[in-house]
mmCIF file of N, CA and C and ligand atoms in Angstrom:
data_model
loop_
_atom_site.group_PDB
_atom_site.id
_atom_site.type_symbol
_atom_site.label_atom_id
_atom_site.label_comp_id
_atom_site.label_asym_id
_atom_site.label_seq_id
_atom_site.Cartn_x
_atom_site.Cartn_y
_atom_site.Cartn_z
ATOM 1 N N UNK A 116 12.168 21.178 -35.219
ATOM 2 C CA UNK A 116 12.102 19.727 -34.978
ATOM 3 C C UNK A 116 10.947 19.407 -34.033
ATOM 4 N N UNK A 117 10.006 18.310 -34.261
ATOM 5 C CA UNK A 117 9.093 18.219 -33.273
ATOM 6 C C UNK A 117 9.700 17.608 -32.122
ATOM 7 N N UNK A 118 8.737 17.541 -31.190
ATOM 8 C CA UNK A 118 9.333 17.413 -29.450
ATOM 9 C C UNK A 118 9.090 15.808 -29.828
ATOM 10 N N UNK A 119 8.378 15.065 -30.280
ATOM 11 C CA UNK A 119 7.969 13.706 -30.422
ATOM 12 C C UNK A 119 7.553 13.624 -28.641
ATOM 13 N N UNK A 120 6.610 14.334 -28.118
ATOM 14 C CA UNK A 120 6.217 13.639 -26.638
ATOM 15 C C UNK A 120 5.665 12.548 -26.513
ATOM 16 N N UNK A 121 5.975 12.193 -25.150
ATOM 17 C CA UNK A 121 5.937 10.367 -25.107
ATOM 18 C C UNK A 121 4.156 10.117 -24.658
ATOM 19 N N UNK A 122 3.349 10.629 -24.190
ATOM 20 C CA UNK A 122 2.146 10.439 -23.882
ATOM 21 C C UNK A 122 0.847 10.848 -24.507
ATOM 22 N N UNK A 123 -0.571 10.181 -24.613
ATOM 23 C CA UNK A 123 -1.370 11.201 -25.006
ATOM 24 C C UNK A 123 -1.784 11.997 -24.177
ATOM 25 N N UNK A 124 -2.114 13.122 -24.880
ATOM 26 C CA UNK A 124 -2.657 14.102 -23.596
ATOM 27 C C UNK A 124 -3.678 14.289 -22.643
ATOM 28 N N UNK A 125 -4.665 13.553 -23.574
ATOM 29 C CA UNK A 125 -6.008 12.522 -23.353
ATOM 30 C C UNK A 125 -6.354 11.686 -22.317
ATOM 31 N N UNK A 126 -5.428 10.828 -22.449
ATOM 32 C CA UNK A 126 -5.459 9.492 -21.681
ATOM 33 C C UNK A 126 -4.225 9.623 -21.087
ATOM 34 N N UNK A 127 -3.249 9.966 -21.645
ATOM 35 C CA UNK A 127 -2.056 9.588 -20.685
ATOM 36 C C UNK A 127 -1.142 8.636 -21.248
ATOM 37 N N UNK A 128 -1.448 7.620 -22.838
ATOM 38 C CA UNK A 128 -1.724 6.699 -23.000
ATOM 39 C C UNK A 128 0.090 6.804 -23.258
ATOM 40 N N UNK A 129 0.876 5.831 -23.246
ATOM 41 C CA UNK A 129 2.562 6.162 -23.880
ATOM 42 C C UNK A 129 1.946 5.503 -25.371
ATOM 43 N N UNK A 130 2.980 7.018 -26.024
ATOM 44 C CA UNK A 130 3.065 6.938 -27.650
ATOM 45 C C UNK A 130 4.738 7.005 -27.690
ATOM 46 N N UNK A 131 5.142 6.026 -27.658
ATOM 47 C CA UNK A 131 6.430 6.154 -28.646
ATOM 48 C C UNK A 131 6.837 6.375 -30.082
ATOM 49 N N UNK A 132 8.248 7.137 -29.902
ATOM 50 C CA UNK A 132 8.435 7.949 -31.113
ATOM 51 C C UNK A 132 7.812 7.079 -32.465
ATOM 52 N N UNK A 133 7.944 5.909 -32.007
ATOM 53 C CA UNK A 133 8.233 5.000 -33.615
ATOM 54 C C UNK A 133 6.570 4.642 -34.110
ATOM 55 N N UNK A 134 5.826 5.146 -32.948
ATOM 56 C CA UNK A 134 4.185 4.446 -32.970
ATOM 57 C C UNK A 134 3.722 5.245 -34.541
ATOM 58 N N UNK A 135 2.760 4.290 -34.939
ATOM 59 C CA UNK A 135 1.818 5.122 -36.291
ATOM 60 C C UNK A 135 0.698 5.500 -35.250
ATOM 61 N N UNK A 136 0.610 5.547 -34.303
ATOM 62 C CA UNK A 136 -0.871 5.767 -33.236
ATOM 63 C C UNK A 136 -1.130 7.451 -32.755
ATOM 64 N N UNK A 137 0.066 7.752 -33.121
ATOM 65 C CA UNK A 137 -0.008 9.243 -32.725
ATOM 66 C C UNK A 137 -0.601 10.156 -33.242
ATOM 67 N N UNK A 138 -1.047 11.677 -33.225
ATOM 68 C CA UNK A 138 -1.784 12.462 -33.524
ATOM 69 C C UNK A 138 -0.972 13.882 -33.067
ATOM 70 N N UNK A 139 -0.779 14.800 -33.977
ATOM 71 C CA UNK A 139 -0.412 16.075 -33.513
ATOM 72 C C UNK A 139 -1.668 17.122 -34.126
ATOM 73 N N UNK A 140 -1.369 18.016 -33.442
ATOM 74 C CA UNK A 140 -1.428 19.861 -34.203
ATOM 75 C C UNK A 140 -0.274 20.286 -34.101
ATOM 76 N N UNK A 141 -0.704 21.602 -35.177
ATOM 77 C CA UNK A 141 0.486 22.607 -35.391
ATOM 78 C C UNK A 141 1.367 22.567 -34.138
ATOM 79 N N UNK A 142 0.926 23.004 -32.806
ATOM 80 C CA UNK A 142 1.469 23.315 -31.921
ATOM 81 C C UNK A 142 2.049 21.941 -31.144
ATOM 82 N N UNK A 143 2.093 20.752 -31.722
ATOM 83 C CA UNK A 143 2.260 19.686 -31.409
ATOM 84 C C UNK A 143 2.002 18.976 -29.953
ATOM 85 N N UNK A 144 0.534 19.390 -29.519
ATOM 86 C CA UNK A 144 -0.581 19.033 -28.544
ATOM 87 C C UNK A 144 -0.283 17.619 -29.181
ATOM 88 N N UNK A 145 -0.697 16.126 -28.651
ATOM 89 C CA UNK A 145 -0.100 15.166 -29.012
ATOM 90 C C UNK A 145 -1.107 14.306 -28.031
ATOM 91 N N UNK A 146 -1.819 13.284 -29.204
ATOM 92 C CA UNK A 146 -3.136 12.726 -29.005
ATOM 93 C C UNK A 146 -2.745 11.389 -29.267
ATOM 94 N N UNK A 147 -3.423 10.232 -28.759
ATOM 95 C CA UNK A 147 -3.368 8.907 -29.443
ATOM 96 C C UNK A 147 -4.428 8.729 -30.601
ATOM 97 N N UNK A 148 -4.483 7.588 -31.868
ATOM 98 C CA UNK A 148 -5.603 7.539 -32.368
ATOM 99 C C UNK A 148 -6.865 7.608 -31.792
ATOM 100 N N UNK A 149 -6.813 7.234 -30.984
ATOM 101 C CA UNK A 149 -8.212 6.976 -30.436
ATOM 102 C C UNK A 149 -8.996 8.091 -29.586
ATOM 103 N N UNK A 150 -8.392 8.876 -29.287
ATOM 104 C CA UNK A 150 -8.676 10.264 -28.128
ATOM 105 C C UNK A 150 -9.206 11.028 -29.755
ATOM 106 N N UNK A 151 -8.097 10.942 -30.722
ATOM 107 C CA UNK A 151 -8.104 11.653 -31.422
ATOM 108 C C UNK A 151 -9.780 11.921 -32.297
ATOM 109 N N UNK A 152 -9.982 10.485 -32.208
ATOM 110 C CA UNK A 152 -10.919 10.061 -33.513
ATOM 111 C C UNK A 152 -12.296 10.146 -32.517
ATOM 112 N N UNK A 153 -12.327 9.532 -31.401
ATOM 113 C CA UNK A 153 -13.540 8.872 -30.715
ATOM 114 C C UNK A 153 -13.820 10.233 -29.741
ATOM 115 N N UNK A 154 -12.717 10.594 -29.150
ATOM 116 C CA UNK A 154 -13.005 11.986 -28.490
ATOM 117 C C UNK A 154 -13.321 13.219 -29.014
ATOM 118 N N UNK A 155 -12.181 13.486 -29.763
ATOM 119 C CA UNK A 155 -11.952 14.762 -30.132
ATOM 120 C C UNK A 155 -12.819 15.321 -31.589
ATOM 121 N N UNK A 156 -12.789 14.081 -32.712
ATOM 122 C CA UNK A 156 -13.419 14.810 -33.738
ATOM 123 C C UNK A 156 -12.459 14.835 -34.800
ATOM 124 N N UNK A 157 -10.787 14.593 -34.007
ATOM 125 C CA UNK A 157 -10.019 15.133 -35.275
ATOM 126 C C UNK A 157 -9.350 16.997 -35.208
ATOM 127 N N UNK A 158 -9.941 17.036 -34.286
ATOM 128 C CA UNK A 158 -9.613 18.479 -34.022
ATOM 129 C C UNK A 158 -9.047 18.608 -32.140
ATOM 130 N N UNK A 159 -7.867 19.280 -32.561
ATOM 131 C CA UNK A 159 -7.454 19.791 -31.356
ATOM 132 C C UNK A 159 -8.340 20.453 -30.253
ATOM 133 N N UNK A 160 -8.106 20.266 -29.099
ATOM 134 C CA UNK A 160 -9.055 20.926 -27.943
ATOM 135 C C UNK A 160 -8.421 22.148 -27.470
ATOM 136 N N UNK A 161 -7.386 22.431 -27.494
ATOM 137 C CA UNK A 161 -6.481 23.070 -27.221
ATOM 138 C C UNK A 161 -6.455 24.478 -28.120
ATOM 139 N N UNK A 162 -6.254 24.443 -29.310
ATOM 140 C CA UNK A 162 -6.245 25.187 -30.376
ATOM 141 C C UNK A 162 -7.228 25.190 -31.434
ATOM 142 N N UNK A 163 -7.900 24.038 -31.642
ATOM 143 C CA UNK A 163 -8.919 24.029 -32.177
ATOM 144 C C UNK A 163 -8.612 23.828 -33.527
ATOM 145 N N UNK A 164 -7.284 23.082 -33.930
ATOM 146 C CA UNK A 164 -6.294 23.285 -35.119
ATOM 147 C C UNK A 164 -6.854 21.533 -35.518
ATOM 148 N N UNK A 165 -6.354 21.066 -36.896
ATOM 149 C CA UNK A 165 -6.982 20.011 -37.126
ATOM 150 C C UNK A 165 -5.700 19.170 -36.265
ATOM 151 N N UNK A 166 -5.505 17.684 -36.130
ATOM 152 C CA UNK A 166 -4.482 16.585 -35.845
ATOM 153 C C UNK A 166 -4.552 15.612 -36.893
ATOM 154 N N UNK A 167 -2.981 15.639 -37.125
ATOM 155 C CA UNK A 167 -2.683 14.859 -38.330
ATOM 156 C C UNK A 167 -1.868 13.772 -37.827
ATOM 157 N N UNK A 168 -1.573 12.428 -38.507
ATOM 158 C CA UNK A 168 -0.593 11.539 -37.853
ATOM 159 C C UNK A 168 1.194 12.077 -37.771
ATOM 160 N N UNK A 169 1.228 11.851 -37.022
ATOM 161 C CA UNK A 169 2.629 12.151 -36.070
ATOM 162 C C UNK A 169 3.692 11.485 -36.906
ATOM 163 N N UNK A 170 4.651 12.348 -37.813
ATOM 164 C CA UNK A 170 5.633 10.890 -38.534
ATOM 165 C C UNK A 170 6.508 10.234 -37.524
ATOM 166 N N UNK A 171 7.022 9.203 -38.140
ATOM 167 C CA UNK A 171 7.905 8.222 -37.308
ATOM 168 C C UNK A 171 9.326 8.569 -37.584
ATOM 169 N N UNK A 172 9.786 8.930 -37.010
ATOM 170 C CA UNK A 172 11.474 9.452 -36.715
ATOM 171 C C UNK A 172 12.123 8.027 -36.768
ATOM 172 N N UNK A 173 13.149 7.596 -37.757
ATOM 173 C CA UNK A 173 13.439 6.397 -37.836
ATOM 174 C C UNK A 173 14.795 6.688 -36.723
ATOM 175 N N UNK A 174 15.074 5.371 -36.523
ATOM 176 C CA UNK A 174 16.070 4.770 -35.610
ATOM 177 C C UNK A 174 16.930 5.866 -35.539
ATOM 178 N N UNK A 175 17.723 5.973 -36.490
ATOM 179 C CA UNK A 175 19.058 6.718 -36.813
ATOM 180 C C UNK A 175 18.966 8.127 -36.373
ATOM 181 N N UNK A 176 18.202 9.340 -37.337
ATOM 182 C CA UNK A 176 17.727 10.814 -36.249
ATOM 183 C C UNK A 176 17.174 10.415 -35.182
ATOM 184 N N UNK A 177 16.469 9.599 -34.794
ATOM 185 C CA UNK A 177 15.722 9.355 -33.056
ATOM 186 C C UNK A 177 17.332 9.572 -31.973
ATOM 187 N N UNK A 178 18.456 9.037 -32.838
ATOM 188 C CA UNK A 178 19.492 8.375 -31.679
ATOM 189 C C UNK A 178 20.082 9.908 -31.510
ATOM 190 N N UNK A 179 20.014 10.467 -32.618
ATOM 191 C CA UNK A 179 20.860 12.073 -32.835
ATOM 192 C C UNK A 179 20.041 13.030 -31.680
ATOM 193 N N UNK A 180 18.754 12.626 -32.423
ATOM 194 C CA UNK A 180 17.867 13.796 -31.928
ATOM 195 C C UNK A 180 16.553 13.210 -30.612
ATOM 196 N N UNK A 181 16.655 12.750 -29.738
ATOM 197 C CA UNK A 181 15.832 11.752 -28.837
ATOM 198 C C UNK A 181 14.807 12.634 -29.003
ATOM 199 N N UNK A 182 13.379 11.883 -28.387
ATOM 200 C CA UNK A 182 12.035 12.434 -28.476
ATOM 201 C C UNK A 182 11.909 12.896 -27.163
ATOM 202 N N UNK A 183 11.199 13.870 -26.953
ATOM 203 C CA UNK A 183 10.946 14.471 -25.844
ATOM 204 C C UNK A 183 10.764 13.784 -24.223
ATOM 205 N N UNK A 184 10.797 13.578 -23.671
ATOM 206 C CA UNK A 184 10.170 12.655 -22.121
ATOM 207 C C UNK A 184 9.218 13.545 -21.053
ATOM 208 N N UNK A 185 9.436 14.679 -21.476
ATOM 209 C CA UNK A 185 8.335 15.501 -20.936
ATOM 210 C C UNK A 185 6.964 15.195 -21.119
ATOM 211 N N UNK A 186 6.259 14.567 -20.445
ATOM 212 C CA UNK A 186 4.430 14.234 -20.119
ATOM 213 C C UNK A 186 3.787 15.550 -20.452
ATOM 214 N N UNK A 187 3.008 15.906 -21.582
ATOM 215 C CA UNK A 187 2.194 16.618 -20.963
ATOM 216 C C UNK A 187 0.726 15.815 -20.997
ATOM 217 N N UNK A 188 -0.302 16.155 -19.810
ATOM 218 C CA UNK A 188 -1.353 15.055 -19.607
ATOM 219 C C UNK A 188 -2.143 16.073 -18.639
ATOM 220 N N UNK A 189 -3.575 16.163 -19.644
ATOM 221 C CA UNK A 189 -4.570 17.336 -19.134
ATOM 222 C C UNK A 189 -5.911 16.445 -18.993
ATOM 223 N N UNK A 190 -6.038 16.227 -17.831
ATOM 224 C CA UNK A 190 -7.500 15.415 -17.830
ATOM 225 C C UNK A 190 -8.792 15.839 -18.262
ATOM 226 N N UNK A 191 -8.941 17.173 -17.793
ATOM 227 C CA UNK A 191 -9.959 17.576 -18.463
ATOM 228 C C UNK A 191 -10.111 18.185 -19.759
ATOM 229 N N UNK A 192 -9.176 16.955 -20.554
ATOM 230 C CA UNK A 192 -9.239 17.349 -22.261
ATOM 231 C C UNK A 192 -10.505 16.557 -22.340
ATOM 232 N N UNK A 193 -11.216 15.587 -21.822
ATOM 233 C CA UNK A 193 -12.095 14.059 -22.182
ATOM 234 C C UNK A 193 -13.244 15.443 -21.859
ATOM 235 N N UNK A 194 -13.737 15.949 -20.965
ATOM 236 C CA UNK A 194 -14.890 16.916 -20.602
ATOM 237 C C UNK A 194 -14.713 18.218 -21.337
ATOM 238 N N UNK A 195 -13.619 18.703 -21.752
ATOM 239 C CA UNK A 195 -14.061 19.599 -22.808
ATOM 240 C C UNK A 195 -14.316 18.790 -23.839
ATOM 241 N N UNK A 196 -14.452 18.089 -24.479
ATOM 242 C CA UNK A 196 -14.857 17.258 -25.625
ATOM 243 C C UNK A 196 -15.868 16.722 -25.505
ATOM 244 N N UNK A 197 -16.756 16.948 -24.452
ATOM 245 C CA UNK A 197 -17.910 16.538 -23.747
ATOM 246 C C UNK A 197 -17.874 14.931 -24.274
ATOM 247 N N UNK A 198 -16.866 13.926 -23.577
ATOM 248 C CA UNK A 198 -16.825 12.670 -23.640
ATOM 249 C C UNK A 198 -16.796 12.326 -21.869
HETATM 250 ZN ZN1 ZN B 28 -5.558 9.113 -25.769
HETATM 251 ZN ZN1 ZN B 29 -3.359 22.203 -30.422
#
């Protein structure tokens, strides 16, 4: 099951579970569109794996299964991406 984390890792930016704005990799490193596209390339910094959009966990599994609340938030993801 993915963790659905609440932030980008990027910015910091809050992505909630239900957002279309999100971005994963395999390892579910967890980007907003915009880190994703304008920073990154589309490719993870982390793993170097591609990021695909994040599905939306509807209402009903969200209530079973909640999304993660654990932050993870690495500033110097923007300077390895030389942004
Ligand atoms: Zn971001
Ligand atoms: Zn990754």
């Amino acid at each position: 099951m993915l963790e659905l984390r609440p932030n980008c890792e990027c910015c910091d930016r809050d992505l909630p579970p239900t957002t279309r704005e999100a971005l994963i990799c395999t390892f579910e490193c967890t980007f907003c569109a915009d880190c994703a596209e304008a920073v990154l390339g589309g490719i993870c910094p982390n793993c170097g794996g591609e990021l695909v959009r994040r599905p939306v966990r509807p209402p009903g599994p969200l209530a079973r299964n909640p999304a993660s609340t654990v932050r993870v938030f690495n500033p110097a993801c923007r300077e390895r991406a030389g942004a």
